[in-house]
Amino acid sequence: MSKKETPELNASSLADIAFLLLIFFLVATTMSTDTGLARMLPPIVPNNQDDAPPIKERNVFTVLLNFRNQLLVEGEWVDVSELKEKAKEFIANPADKDNLPEKQETDVPLIGTYPVSKGVISLQNDRGSQYQAYLQVQNELQAAYNELRDELAKIKFHKSYADCSDAEQDAIKKVYPQRISEAEPKNYKK
């Protein structure tokens, strides 16, 4: 009796095929990258200047986010959906109210002399606040600046801020400079 040999598959090219598939998927697949918040760091303070100049209380818009993701804006509890409008009113101070930031007449290229707010938004959050809530607050503050810049672009240049040239955008940024001061997170929970 003779033993029948079982036929074998030639697997020598299998490794080559797997390698080619691996290379194909590495080249064809896009990797998601983590993105952060775009922020301009403040300039380096010279050694001979120890203290920052004092800021008047009326020029500071205080936003606190607690560990329960609740917003305290200027001593008043508000919903995150109200933050953008409150920030816009603070930044622009259209009625020149005494409790809102002072304005300084500034010569702005392409626009001329324009009253620029001295306002600063002070943002502080609790270490226990959720990252999503923090990003919502950031987005609302950014949206306030974006809307004000867009409104000014339509008034001065008759087009949206996104459609403005770089020089026009720089001029608008001088009128509405983004001034958001972020304090180190604290533990408010006791």
mmCIF file of C-alpha atoms in Angstrom:
data_model
loop_
_atom_site.group_PDB
_atom_site.id
_atom_site.type_symbol
_atom_site.label_atom_id
_atom_site.label_comp_id
_atom_site.label_asym_id
_atom_site.label_seq_id
_atom_site.Cartn_x
_atom_site.Cartn_y
_atom_site.Cartn_z
ATOM 1 C CA MET A 1 0.000 0.000 0.000
ATOM 2 C CA SER A 2 1.358 3.314 -0.900
ATOM 3 C CA LYS A 3 0.686 6.434 1.062
ATOM 4 C CA LYS A 4 -0.843 9.284 -0.818
ATOM 5 C CA GLU A 5 0.892 12.517 -0.179
ATOM 6 C CA THR A 6 -1.280 15.498 0.491
ATOM 7 C CA PRO A 7 -0.699 18.347 -1.917
ATOM 8 C CA GLU A 8 0.940 21.443 -0.455
ATOM 9 C CA LEU A 9 0.214 25.012 -1.304
ATOM 10 C CA ASN A 10 3.066 27.177 -2.406
ATOM 11 C CA ALA A 11 2.998 29.982 0.196
ATOM 12 C CA SER A 12 6.241 31.657 -0.791
ATOM 13 C CA SER A 13 4.510 34.598 -2.462
ATOM 14 C CA LEU A 14 2.000 35.058 0.423
ATOM 15 C CA ALA A 15 4.486 37.122 2.445
ATOM 16 C CA ASP A 16 5.121 39.360 -0.564
ATOM 17 C CA ILE A 17 1.395 39.948 -1.052
ATOM 18 C CA ALA A 18 0.887 40.760 2.641
ATOM 19 C CA PHE A 19 3.801 43.204 2.517
ATOM 20 C CA LEU A 20 2.370 44.934 -0.583
ATOM 21 C CA LEU A 21 -1.056 45.206 1.062
ATOM 22 C CA LEU A 22 0.521 46.690 4.190
ATOM 23 C CA ILE A 23 2.353 49.306 2.120
ATOM 24 C CA PHE A 24 -0.814 50.101 0.155
ATOM 25 C CA PHE A 25 -2.848 50.729 3.322
ATOM 26 C CA LEU A 26 -0.084 52.834 4.900
ATOM 27 C CA VAL A 27 0.073 55.045 1.827
ATOM 28 C CA ALA A 28 -3.684 55.232 1.141
ATOM 29 C CA THR A 29 -4.867 55.784 4.728
ATOM 30 C CA THR A 30 -4.928 59.210 6.271
ATOM 31 C CA MET A 31 -4.027 59.482 9.912
ATOM 32 C CA SER A 32 -6.036 61.784 12.107
ATOM 33 C CA THR A 33 -3.901 64.324 13.876
ATOM 34 C CA ASP A 34 -4.663 65.983 17.148
ATOM 35 C CA THR A 35 -5.358 69.650 16.812
ATOM 36 C CA GLY A 36 -5.124 72.253 19.502
ATOM 37 C CA LEU A 37 -6.436 75.728 20.039
ATOM 38 C CA ALA A 38 -4.646 78.410 18.064
ATOM 39 C CA ARG A 39 -3.407 80.972 20.538
ATOM 40 C CA MET A 40 -0.877 83.752 20.248
ATOM 41 C CA LEU A 41 1.469 83.744 23.220
ATOM 42 C CA PRO A 42 2.147 87.080 24.864
ATOM 43 C CA PRO A 43 5.491 88.725 24.104
ATOM 44 C CA ILE A 44 8.403 88.161 26.456
ATOM 45 C CA VAL A 45 8.478 90.724 29.251
ATOM 46 C CA PRO A 46 11.819 92.569 29.439
ATOM 47 C CA ASN A 47 13.896 91.933 32.575
ATOM 48 C CA ASN A 48 13.625 95.552 33.704
ATOM 49 C CA GLN A 49 9.813 95.357 33.754
ATOM 50 C CA ASP A 50 8.774 93.373 36.820
ATOM 51 C CA ASP A 51 5.057 94.057 37.046
ATOM 52 C CA ALA A 52 2.395 94.159 34.389
ATOM 53 C CA PRO A 53 0.595 97.472 34.090
ATOM 54 C CA PRO A 54 -2.571 97.582 36.195
ATOM 55 C CA ILE A 55 -5.838 96.904 34.403
ATOM 56 C CA LYS A 56 -8.974 98.705 35.505
ATOM 57 C CA GLU A 57 -11.762 96.426 36.698
ATOM 58 C CA ARG A 58 -14.164 97.736 34.064
ATOM 59 C CA ASN A 59 -11.739 96.539 31.379
ATOM 60 C CA VAL A 60 -11.858 92.900 32.531
ATOM 61 C CA PHE A 61 -14.626 90.472 31.544
ATOM 62 C CA THR A 62 -14.420 87.598 34.009
ATOM 63 C CA VAL A 63 -15.550 84.124 32.918
ATOM 64 C CA LEU A 64 -15.340 81.249 35.419
ATOM 65 C CA LEU A 65 -16.152 77.616 34.563
ATOM 66 C CA ASN A 66 -16.686 75.450 37.662
ATOM 67 C CA PHE A 67 -16.395 71.687 38.181
ATOM 68 C CA ARG A 68 -20.116 71.281 37.408
ATOM 69 C CA ASN A 69 -19.517 72.966 34.007
ATOM 70 C CA GLN A 70 -21.526 76.020 35.075
ATOM 71 C CA LEU A 71 -20.530 79.480 33.888
ATOM 72 C CA LEU A 72 -20.189 82.484 36.138
ATOM 73 C CA VAL A 73 -19.837 85.557 33.911
ATOM 74 C CA GLU A 74 -19.257 88.889 35.620
ATOM 75 C CA GLY A 75 -20.742 87.492 38.842
ATOM 76 C CA GLU A 76 -23.888 86.187 37.120
ATOM 77 C CA TRP A 77 -24.759 82.558 36.300
ATOM 78 C CA VAL A 78 -25.338 82.223 32.557
ATOM 79 C CA ASP A 79 -25.846 79.452 30.050
ATOM 80 C CA VAL A 80 -23.046 78.880 27.546
ATOM 81 C CA SER A 81 -25.445 79.879 24.757
ATOM 82 C CA GLU A 82 -25.596 83.430 26.217
ATOM 83 C CA LEU A 83 -21.819 83.854 26.474
ATOM 84 C CA LYS A 84 -21.182 84.975 22.883
ATOM 85 C CA GLU A 85 -23.648 87.894 23.037
ATOM 86 C CA LYS A 86 -22.365 89.028 26.439
ATOM 87 C CA ALA A 87 -18.779 88.873 25.178
ATOM 88 C CA LYS A 88 -19.676 90.811 22.019
ATOM 89 C CA GLU A 89 -21.301 93.569 24.061
ATOM 90 C CA PHE A 90 -18.231 93.738 26.325
ATOM 91 C CA ILE A 91 -15.719 93.777 23.466
ATOM 92 C CA ALA A 92 -17.536 96.346 21.312
ATOM 93 C CA ASN A 93 -19.175 98.470 24.059
ATOM 94 C CA PRO A 94 -21.398 100.074 21.408
ATOM 95 C CA ALA A 95 -23.195 102.411 23.839
ATOM 96 C CA ASP A 96 -19.978 103.520 25.623
ATOM 97 C CA LYS A 97 -21.313 102.403 28.998
ATOM 98 C CA ASP A 98 -19.288 103.279 32.099
ATOM 99 C CA ASN A 99 -19.288 99.676 33.359
ATOM 100 C CA LEU A 100 -17.870 98.318 30.088
ATOM 101 C CA PRO A 101 -14.292 98.769 28.816
ATOM 102 C CA GLU A 102 -12.727 102.074 27.965
ATOM 103 C CA LYS A 103 -11.901 102.891 24.375
ATOM 104 C CA GLN A 104 -8.854 104.589 22.960
ATOM 105 C CA GLU A 105 -8.840 106.428 19.649
ATOM 106 C CA THR A 106 -6.347 104.567 17.469
ATOM 107 C CA ASP A 107 -5.161 105.229 13.932
ATOM 108 C CA VAL A 108 -5.848 101.997 12.040
ATOM 109 C CA PRO A 109 -4.473 101.569 8.503
ATOM 110 C CA LEU A 110 -7.207 101.318 5.810
ATOM 111 C CA ILE A 111 -9.874 102.248 8.377
ATOM 112 C CA GLY A 112 -8.710 105.531 9.890
ATOM 113 C CA THR A 113 -9.127 106.714 13.466
ATOM 114 C CA TYR A 114 -11.266 104.220 15.338
ATOM 115 C CA PRO A 115 -12.153 103.714 19.034
ATOM 116 C CA VAL A 116 -10.427 100.490 20.112
ATOM 117 C CA SER A 117 -11.515 98.752 23.297
ATOM 118 C CA LYS A 118 -9.030 98.187 26.119
ATOM 119 C CA GLY A 119 -11.057 95.162 27.248
ATOM 120 C CA VAL A 120 -9.534 91.824 28.253
ATOM 121 C CA ILE A 121 -11.459 88.581 28.700
ATOM 122 C CA SER A 122 -10.239 86.654 31.749
ATOM 123 C CA LEU A 123 -11.051 82.946 31.544
ATOM 124 C CA GLN A 124 -10.507 80.531 34.402
ATOM 125 C CA ASN A 125 -11.745 76.997 34.803
ATOM 126 C CA ASP A 126 -11.824 74.401 37.550
ATOM 127 C CA ARG A 127 -9.611 71.350 37.212
ATOM 128 C CA GLY A 128 -12.753 69.222 37.491
ATOM 129 C CA SER A 129 -14.557 70.854 34.570
ATOM 130 C CA GLN A 130 -15.016 68.717 31.488
ATOM 131 C CA TYR A 131 -12.827 69.356 28.483
ATOM 132 C CA GLN A 132 -15.885 69.549 26.204
ATOM 133 C CA ALA A 133 -17.382 72.328 28.362
ATOM 134 C CA TYR A 134 -14.064 74.197 28.285
ATOM 135 C CA LEU A 135 -13.973 73.944 24.480
ATOM 136 C CA GLN A 136 -17.559 75.208 24.247
ATOM 137 C CA VAL A 137 -16.592 78.287 26.252
ATOM 138 C CA GLN A 138 -13.523 78.825 24.056
ATOM 139 C CA ASN A 139 -15.623 78.449 20.907
ATOM 140 C CA GLU A 140 -18.203 80.968 22.105
ATOM 141 C CA LEU A 141 -15.508 83.538 22.946
ATOM 142 C CA GLN A 142 -13.838 82.980 19.575
ATOM 143 C CA ALA A 143 -17.223 83.276 17.847
ATOM 144 C CA ALA A 144 -17.775 86.657 19.524
ATOM 145 C CA TYR A 145 -14.540 88.004 18.025
ATOM 146 C CA ASN A 146 -15.277 86.401 14.646
ATOM 147 C CA GLU A 147 -18.753 87.941 14.434
ATOM 148 C CA LEU A 148 -17.536 91.408 15.424
ATOM 149 C CA ARG A 149 -14.735 91.220 12.870
ATOM 150 C CA ASP A 150 -17.147 90.040 10.191
ATOM 151 C CA GLU A 151 -19.611 92.851 10.973
ATOM 152 C CA LEU A 152 -16.854 95.477 10.743
ATOM 153 C CA ALA A 153 -15.561 93.988 7.475
ATOM 154 C CA LYS A 154 -19.031 94.272 5.952
ATOM 155 C CA ILE A 155 -19.345 97.897 7.099
ATOM 156 C CA LYS A 156 -15.860 99.081 6.074
ATOM 157 C CA PHE A 157 -14.997 96.833 3.100
ATOM 158 C CA HIS A 158 -18.446 95.579 1.984
ATOM 159 C CA LYS A 159 -17.435 91.921 2.188
ATOM 160 C CA SER A 160 -17.058 89.233 4.815
ATOM 161 C CA TYR A 161 -13.944 89.033 6.967
ATOM 162 C CA ALA A 162 -12.925 85.770 5.271
ATOM 163 C CA ASP A 163 -13.023 87.478 1.850
ATOM 164 C CA CYS A 164 -10.857 90.422 2.968
ATOM 165 C CA SER A 165 -7.230 90.729 1.933
ATOM 166 C CA ASP A 166 -4.486 90.130 4.494
ATOM 167 C CA ALA A 167 -4.009 93.893 4.964
ATOM 168 C CA GLU A 168 -7.737 94.392 5.510
ATOM 169 C CA GLN A 169 -7.858 91.506 7.988
ATOM 170 C CA ASP A 170 -4.872 92.954 9.870
ATOM 171 C CA ALA A 171 -6.654 96.321 10.090
ATOM 172 C CA ILE A 172 -9.785 94.672 11.479
ATOM 173 C CA LYS A 173 -7.679 92.714 13.997
ATOM 174 C CA LYS A 174 -6.286 96.042 15.238
ATOM 175 C CA VAL A 175 -9.826 97.242 15.915
ATOM 176 C CA TYR A 176 -10.821 93.950 17.579
ATOM 177 C CA PRO A 177 -7.614 92.379 18.922
ATOM 178 C CA GLN A 178 -8.249 89.036 20.554
ATOM 179 C CA ARG A 179 -7.383 89.502 24.219
ATOM 180 C CA ILE A 180 -8.190 86.353 26.160
ATOM 181 C CA SER A 181 -6.227 85.824 29.344
ATOM 182 C CA GLU A 182 -6.348 82.268 30.639
ATOM 183 C CA ALA A 183 -5.534 81.794 34.292
ATOM 184 C CA GLU A 184 -4.201 78.517 35.603
ATOM 185 C CA PRO A 185 -7.025 76.078 36.469
ATOM 186 C CA LYS A 186 -7.962 75.895 40.135
ATOM 187 C CA ASN A 187 -9.770 73.472 42.377
ATOM 188 C CA TYR A 188 -12.942 75.218 43.492
ATOM 189 C CA LYS A 189 -14.554 72.015 44.709
ATOM 190 C CA LYS A 190 -14.336 71.612 48.473
#
